[in-house]
XYZ file of C-alpha atoms in Angstrom:
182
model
C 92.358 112.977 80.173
C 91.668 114.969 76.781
C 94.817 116.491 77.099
C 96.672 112.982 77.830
C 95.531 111.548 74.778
C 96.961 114.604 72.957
C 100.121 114.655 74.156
C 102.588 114.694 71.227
C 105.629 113.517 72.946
C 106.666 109.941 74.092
C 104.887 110.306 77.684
C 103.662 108.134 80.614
C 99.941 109.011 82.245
C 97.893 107.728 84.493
C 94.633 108.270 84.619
C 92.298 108.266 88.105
C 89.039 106.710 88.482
C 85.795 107.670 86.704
C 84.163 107.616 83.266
C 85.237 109.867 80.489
C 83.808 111.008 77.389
C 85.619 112.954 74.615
C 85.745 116.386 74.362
C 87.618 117.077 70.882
C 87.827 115.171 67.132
C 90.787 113.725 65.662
C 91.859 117.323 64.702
C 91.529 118.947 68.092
C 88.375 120.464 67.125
C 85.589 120.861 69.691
C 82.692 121.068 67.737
C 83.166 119.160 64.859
C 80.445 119.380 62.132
C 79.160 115.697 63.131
C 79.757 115.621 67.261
C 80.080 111.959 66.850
C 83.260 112.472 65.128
C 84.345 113.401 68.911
C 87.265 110.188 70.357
C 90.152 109.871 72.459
C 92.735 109.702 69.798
C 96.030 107.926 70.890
C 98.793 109.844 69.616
C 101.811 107.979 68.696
C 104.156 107.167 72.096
C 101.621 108.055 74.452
C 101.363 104.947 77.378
C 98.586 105.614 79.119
C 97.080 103.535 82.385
C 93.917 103.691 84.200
C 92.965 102.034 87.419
C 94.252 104.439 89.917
C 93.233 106.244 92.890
C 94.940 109.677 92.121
C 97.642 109.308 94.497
C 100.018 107.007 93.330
C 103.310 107.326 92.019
C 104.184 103.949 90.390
C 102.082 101.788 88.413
C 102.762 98.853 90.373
C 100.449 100.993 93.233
C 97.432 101.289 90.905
C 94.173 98.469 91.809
C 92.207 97.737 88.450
C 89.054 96.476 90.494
C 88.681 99.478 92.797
C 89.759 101.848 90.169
C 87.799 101.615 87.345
C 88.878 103.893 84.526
C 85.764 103.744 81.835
C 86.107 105.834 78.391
C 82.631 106.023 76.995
C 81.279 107.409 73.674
C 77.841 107.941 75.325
C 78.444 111.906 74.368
C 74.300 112.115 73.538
C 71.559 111.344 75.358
C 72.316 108.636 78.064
C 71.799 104.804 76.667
C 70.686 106.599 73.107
C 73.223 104.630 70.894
C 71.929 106.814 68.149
C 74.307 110.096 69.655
C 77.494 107.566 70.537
C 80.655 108.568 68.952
C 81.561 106.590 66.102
C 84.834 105.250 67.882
C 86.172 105.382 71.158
C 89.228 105.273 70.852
C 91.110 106.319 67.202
C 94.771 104.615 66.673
C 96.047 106.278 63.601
C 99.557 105.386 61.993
C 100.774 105.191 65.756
C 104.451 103.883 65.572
C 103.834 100.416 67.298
C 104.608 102.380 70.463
C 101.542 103.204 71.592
C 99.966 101.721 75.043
C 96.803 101.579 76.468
C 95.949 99.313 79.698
C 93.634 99.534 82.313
C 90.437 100.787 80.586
C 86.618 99.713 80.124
C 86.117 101.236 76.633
C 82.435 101.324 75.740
C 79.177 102.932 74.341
C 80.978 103.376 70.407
C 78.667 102.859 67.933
C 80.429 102.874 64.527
C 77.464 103.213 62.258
C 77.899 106.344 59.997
C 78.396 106.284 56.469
C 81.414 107.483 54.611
C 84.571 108.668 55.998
C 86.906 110.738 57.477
C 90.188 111.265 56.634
C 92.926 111.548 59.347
C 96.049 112.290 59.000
C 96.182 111.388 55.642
C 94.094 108.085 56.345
C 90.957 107.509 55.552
C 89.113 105.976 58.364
C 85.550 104.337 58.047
C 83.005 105.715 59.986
C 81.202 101.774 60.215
C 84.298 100.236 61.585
C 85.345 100.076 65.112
C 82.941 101.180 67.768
C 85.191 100.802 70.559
C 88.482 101.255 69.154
C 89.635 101.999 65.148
C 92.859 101.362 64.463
C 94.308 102.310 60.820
C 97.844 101.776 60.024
C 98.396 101.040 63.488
C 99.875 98.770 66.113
C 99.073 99.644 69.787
C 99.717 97.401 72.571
C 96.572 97.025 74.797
C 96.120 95.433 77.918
C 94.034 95.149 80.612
C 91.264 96.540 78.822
C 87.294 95.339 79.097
C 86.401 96.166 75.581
C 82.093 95.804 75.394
C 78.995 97.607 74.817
C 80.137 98.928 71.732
C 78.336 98.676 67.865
C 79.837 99.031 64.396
C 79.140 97.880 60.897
C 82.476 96.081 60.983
C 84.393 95.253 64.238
C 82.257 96.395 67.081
C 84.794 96.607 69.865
C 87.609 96.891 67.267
C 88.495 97.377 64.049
C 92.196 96.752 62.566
C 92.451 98.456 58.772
C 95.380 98.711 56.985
C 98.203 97.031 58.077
C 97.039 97.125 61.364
C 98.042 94.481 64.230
C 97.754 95.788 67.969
C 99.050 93.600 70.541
C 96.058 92.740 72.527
C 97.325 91.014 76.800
C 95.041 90.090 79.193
C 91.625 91.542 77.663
C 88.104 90.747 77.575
C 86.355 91.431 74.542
C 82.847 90.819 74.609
C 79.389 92.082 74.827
C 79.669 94.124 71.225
C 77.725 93.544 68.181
C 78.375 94.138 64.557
C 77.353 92.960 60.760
C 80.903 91.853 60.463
C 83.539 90.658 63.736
C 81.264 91.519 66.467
C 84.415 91.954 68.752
C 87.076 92.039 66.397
């Protein structure tokens, strides 16, 4: 799944059943000096789509209910919210033609200080436990966003001239200071 969410060209993936953590920063790097700094960074034309068994070959095969695809930022000790990953998932300057549908995203906990600069963005360590976006436009679908913290935007966070196109989710179960889903 790392891998997926690294691709760098416009590519379709699905993604079997199970719960993932991230392996890798923004940057690629695998032991970042903060290990919370680890996410599943969308790269810009990935469409990516959970839910499936592992042996389908169309997306119209895959079964959200008996597939459940979970990408969690419980990277620490299990249920320790003070270890999570600071987001999820990391949209950064993505294109608009990003996708993501099909996922549970949970355990971010967006409650570092200062920032991080990707790609030439800076992006907040406080905002957007379950997913950041900055400068960035994904369409998600599908998607149980919950469990997730942050000092702004505990399942998501849209910064600068963001506006994802959000189908058919359920937001709900996060807390924050500020937009406790979004």
């Amino acid at each position: 799944l790392e891998s997926a969410l690294s691709c760098t060209t416009l590519d379709t993936i699905f993604v079997a059943r199970g719960t993932y953590f991230p392996s890798f920063d923004a940057t690629g790097n695998a032991a970042p000096a903060d290990p919370r700094e680890k996410t599943f960074y969308l790269r810009n034309g990935i469409k990516i789509f959970g839910g499936f068994a592992g042996i389908e070959t169309n997306l119209s095969q895959r079964d959200l209910l008996a597939n459940p695809t979970i990408l969690s930022g419980d990277i620490g000790a299990a249920g320790n919210y003070a270890d999570n990953c600071y987001h999820v998932i990391l949209s950064v300057s993505d294109g608009n033609t990003t996708e993501l549908d099909g996922f549970t995203i949970t355990g971010g906990n967006a409650d570092g200080a200062g920032t991080q600069l990707v790609e030439g963005w800076t992006i907040f360590r406080a905002f957007g436990g379950g997913i950041q976006n900055t400068n960035s436009s994904p369409q998600i679908r599908y998607c149980k966003i919950s469990g997730n913290k942050g000092g702004n935007g505990g399942g998501i966070s849209n910064y600068n001239n963001s506006a994802p196109a959000i189908f058919n989710c359920l937001v709900s179960g996060n807390t924050a200071n500020n937009g406790g889903g979004i």
